[in-house]
Amino acid sequence: MACLTFKKKKKVLSERLNKRSIEHHIPLFSNELNVAFRKMMEEATGEDMSVLHHLQYFVLRCVISMAYGIHLDCFGSDMTFAREIITNEADIIRLRSPVSNLQDSVPLLRLLPILTNSSFARNCGVKREKYMSVLYDRLTKGIMQDEDDCLNSIVGKLVIEKCHNLLTDQEIHSICLTLISAGLDNTPLNLNYLLGVFSQPQVGLQYQMNALEEILKNSNGNLVLAWEQSNQPEMVNVYVYALILETLRHFTVLPLSLPRMTTKSIICNNIELPANTQLFMNAYAANHDIDRFDQPFKFCPERWLDRNTNTIKQASRTYQHFSFGAGSRMCAGHNLALREIYMFIVRLLLLFEINTPSTLLMNMDPFKNNRNPRATSFEPQPHYIQLKLRKLPGYERLHDIVTGI
Ligand code: HEM
């Protein structure tokens, strides 16, 4: 029964998050980007600032509008609600860390309640149920009122289809949870890392210049066209794509990927692994394998570029990163994450210069920069960047688009 439910959920998520399905939501992402950039433009005074909360709100708003057709007012009436979701989901990820929760691997320890952190975990669960119900109620209200965004949202369609007995209430609830929680930490952290790279003295500026030169070349210097091109399914700005791939590889936000359990006994290198053995994939090691990547500890977007064809080398199986996992259980949201990051970066570079902060420059070594070595994902130290409006010829037109004039 559990297996059937998993397969149904997996099928639904794969269908709703594949490349083609994501295309339907691009106008929503565009809208969410405008909201994020409007706020960032107000704050871009050239002083030190942290942008992580903007990135978290952007990703949260995208997933909630895509999943439920609801537009959260993260800087107004929904601010406390949005913060509650972001902090609580981060707490839940921390609770699930296999390194922090030895009782998950050593059953005897479960008898010692002091080690199980159970009241905190219960509290997180209660908070989660509360905001998931609020979202669901807002969705059903929207459906009753025939609101298009709610009717066309992923969960909205599932609720309507449920009448045909495709999914149970629990299965829909579980899909909602996955949609909200799965990318909420990983996508903003990767974006924040790349912004930290842009803020590095000299080299950061060079990456921005290389990317911007390509973006303008591909649009014949037309800023509005460059802005619109970032909506296209083909990532024409291959240098930007290479920067993103190198960020995913170099940073490897989930260094041990997600733990998996064998469902049956398997033989690996002449060793038998019984059923129910927990396995970890060392994604960080694979991403820094010297046999695959020249100077693996160097941040080098150029490694992904085939200069002869001006394409990404990634197509070859020998050249790939493992930050989204691998195989049949690979991240189901990778198309969504890539599109969000790509659109964000192209448009950010058109609007802003990213400069070196006077304090809290990001340390590019994810281990040295990690403030919680026991967590599942890297938890980087806070860092600052400086943002200044980039006044390219004709930039006023982009400001009009962002402010909705
Ligand atoms: C940069 C952002 C992201 C990273 C680095 C990331 C990484 C991962 C990793 C490493 C796994 C485990 C893969 C394995 O075991 O082989 C995973 C699984 C998964 N991810 Fe992501 N993820 C990201 C964003 C997202 C987003 C935005 C969503 C959807 C909203 C999502 C949905 C999922 C789902 C549903 C699974 C489970 C797949 C399965 O068990 O079959 N992810 N992700």
PDB file of C-alpha atoms and ligand atoms in Angstrom, residues 6 10 13-14 17 59 63 66 178-188 190-191 248 252-254 256-260 281 283 321-334 336-338 340-341, ligand 1:
ATOM      1  CA  PHE A   6       4.837   6.334  -3.238  1.00  0.00           C
ATOM      2  CA  LYS A  10       6.304  10.070  -7.635  1.00  0.00           C
ATOM      3  CA  LEU A  13       5.409  14.984  -9.029  1.00  0.00           C
ATOM      4  CA  SER A  14       7.481  13.918 -12.039  1.00  0.00           C
ATOM      5  CA  LEU A  17       7.643  19.191 -12.427  1.00  0.00           C
ATOM      6  CA  VAL A  59      11.475  30.688  -3.945  1.00  0.00           C
ATOM      7  CA  VAL A  63       6.296  27.433  -5.238  1.00  0.00           C
ATOM      8  CA  MET A  66       2.661  27.378  -8.711  1.00  0.00           C
ATOM      9  CA  THR A 178       6.899  17.805  -0.803  1.00  0.00           C
ATOM     10  CA  LEU A 179       6.250  20.793  -3.048  1.00  0.00           C
ATOM     11  CA  ILE A 180       6.579  23.274  -0.177  1.00  0.00           C
ATOM     12  CA  SER A 181       9.551  21.733   1.598  1.00  0.00           C
ATOM     13  CA  ALA A 182      11.765  20.151  -1.076  1.00  0.00           C
ATOM     14  CA  GLY A 183      13.411  23.196  -2.638  1.00  0.00           C
ATOM     15  CA  LEU A 184      12.876  25.791   0.053  1.00  0.00           C
ATOM     16  CA  ASP A 185      16.376  25.583   1.486  1.00  0.00           C
ATOM     17  CA  ASN A 186      18.421  24.250  -1.426  1.00  0.00           C
ATOM     18  CA  THR A 187      17.456  26.708  -4.155  1.00  0.00           C
ATOM     19  CA  PRO A 188      17.982  29.944  -2.123  1.00  0.00           C
ATOM     20  CA  ASN A 190      22.631  27.925  -4.177  1.00  0.00           C
ATOM     21  CA  LEU A 191      21.527  31.370  -5.353  1.00  0.00           C
ATOM     22  CA  LEU A 248      25.856  23.340  -7.901  1.00  0.00           C
ATOM     23  CA  THR A 252      27.113  20.730  -3.275  1.00  0.00           C
ATOM     24  CA  VAL A 253      24.487  21.969  -0.823  1.00  0.00           C
ATOM     25  CA  LEU A 254      23.615  18.367   0.168  1.00  0.00           C
ATOM     26  CA  LEU A 256      25.870  13.408   1.354  1.00  0.00           C
ATOM     27  CA  SER A 257      22.782  13.711  -0.843  1.00  0.00           C
ATOM     28  CA  LEU A 258      19.734  12.206   0.899  1.00  0.00           C
ATOM     29  CA  PRO A 259      19.995   8.859   2.737  1.00  0.00           C
ATOM     30  CA  ARG A 260      18.376   5.907   0.976  1.00  0.00           C
ATOM     31  CA  MET A 281      26.024   8.869  -1.635  1.00  0.00           C
ATOM     32  CA  ALA A 283      27.956  13.689  -3.666  1.00  0.00           C
ATOM     33  CA  HIS A 321      27.563  16.768 -11.244  1.00  0.00           C
ATOM     34  CA  PHE A 322      25.760  14.868  -8.510  1.00  0.00           C
ATOM     35  CA  SER A 323      24.140  17.725  -6.593  1.00  0.00           C
ATOM     36  CA  PHE A 324      20.663  16.597  -7.665  1.00  0.00           C
ATOM     37  CA  GLY A 325      21.496  12.960  -6.837  1.00  0.00           C
ATOM     38  CA  ALA A 326      21.448  10.317  -9.556  1.00  0.00           C
ATOM     39  CA  GLY A 327      19.364   7.492 -10.987  1.00  0.00           C
ATOM     40  CA  SER A 328      15.683   6.840 -10.573  1.00  0.00           C
ATOM     41  CA  ARG A 329      15.497   8.723  -7.256  1.00  0.00           C
ATOM     42  CA  MET A 330      17.225  11.821  -8.591  1.00  0.00           C
ATOM     43  CA  CYS A 331      15.742  15.177  -7.550  1.00  0.00           C
ATOM     44  CA  ALA A 332      12.303  15.519  -9.132  1.00  0.00           C
ATOM     45  CA  GLY A 333      12.498  19.312  -8.911  1.00  0.00           C
ATOM     46  CA  HIS A 334      15.750  19.885 -10.784  1.00  0.00           C
ATOM     47  CA  LEU A 336      12.192  23.878 -11.589  1.00  0.00           C
ATOM     48  CA  ALA A 337      15.286  24.785  -9.555  1.00  0.00           C
ATOM     49  CA  LEU A 338      17.385  25.398 -12.689  1.00  0.00           C
ATOM     50  CA  GLU A 340      14.297  29.689 -11.118  1.00  0.00           C
ATOM     51  CA  ILE A 341      18.038  30.178 -10.669  1.00  0.00           C
TER      52      ILE A 341
HETATM   53  C1  HEM B   1      19.065  23.589  -6.105  1.00  0.00           C
HETATM   54  C2  HEM B   1      17.971  23.022  -5.599  1.00  0.00           C
HETATM   55  C3  HEM B   1      17.837  21.557  -5.259  1.00  0.00           C
HETATM   56  C4  HEM B   1      18.801  20.633  -4.952  1.00  0.00           C
HETATM   57  C5  HEM B   1      20.313  20.838  -4.876  1.00  0.00           C
HETATM   58  C6  HEM B   1      18.111  19.363  -4.714  1.00  0.00           C
HETATM   59  C7  HEM B   1      18.746  18.172  -4.384  1.00  0.00           C
HETATM   60  C8  HEM B   1      18.096  16.966  -4.208  1.00  0.00           C
HETATM   61  C9  HEM B   1      18.764  15.726  -3.880  1.00  0.00           C
HETATM   62  C10 HEM B   1      20.268  15.543  -3.693  1.00  0.00           C
HETATM   63  C11 HEM B   1      17.810  14.756  -3.813  1.00  0.00           C
HETATM   64  C12 HEM B   1      18.053  13.253  -3.517  1.00  0.00           C
HETATM   65  C13 HEM B   1      18.383  12.545  -4.813  1.00  0.00           C
HETATM   66  C14 HEM B   1      18.890  11.114  -4.656  1.00  0.00           C
HETATM   67  O1  HEM B   1      18.639  10.495  -3.623  1.00  0.00           O
HETATM   68  O2  HEM B   1      19.532  10.630  -5.604  1.00  0.00           O
HETATM   69  C15 HEM B   1      16.528  15.390  -4.074  1.00  0.00           C
HETATM   70  C16 HEM B   1      15.322  14.727  -4.096  1.00  0.00           C
HETATM   71  C17 HEM B   1      14.126  15.342  -4.378  1.00  0.00           C
HETATM   72  N1  HEM B   1      13.916  16.668  -4.688  1.00  0.00           N
HETATM   73 FE1  HEM B   1      15.343  18.097  -4.845  1.00  0.00          FE
HETATM   74  N2  HEM B   1      16.761  19.567  -4.874  1.00  0.00           N
HETATM   75  C18 HEM B   1      16.554  20.885  -5.210  1.00  0.00           C
HETATM   76  C19 HEM B   1      15.335  21.492  -5.480  1.00  0.00           C
HETATM   77  C20 HEM B   1      14.128  20.841  -5.502  1.00  0.00           C
HETATM   78  C21 HEM B   1      12.856  21.479  -5.803  1.00  0.00           C
HETATM   79  C22 HEM B   1      12.658  22.958  -6.166  1.00  0.00           C
HETATM   80  C23 HEM B   1      11.896  20.510  -5.706  1.00  0.00           C
HETATM   81  C24 HEM B   1      10.405  20.593  -5.924  1.00  0.00           C
HETATM   82  C25 HEM B   1       9.641  21.564  -5.469  1.00  0.00           C
HETATM   83  C26 HEM B   1      12.578  19.264  -5.369  1.00  0.00           C
HETATM   84  C27 HEM B   1      11.943  18.046  -5.225  1.00  0.00           C
HETATM   85  C28 HEM B   1      12.570  16.857  -4.902  1.00  0.00           C
HETATM   86  C29 HEM B   1      11.868  15.595  -4.723  1.00  0.00           C
HETATM   87  C30 HEM B   1      10.356  15.356  -4.882  1.00  0.00           C
HETATM   88  C31 HEM B   1      12.841  14.635  -4.402  1.00  0.00           C
HETATM   89  C32 HEM B   1      12.628  13.155  -4.102  1.00  0.00           C
HETATM   90  C33 HEM B   1      12.788  12.321  -5.370  1.00  0.00           C
HETATM   91  C34 HEM B   1      12.587  10.843  -5.037  1.00  0.00           C
HETATM   92  O3  HEM B   1      12.680  10.469  -3.884  1.00  0.00           O
HETATM   93  O4  HEM B   1      12.329  10.074  -5.964  1.00  0.00           O
HETATM   94  N3  HEM B   1      13.915  19.510  -5.249  1.00  0.00           N
HETATM   95  N4  HEM B   1      16.717  16.739  -4.320  1.00  0.00           N
END
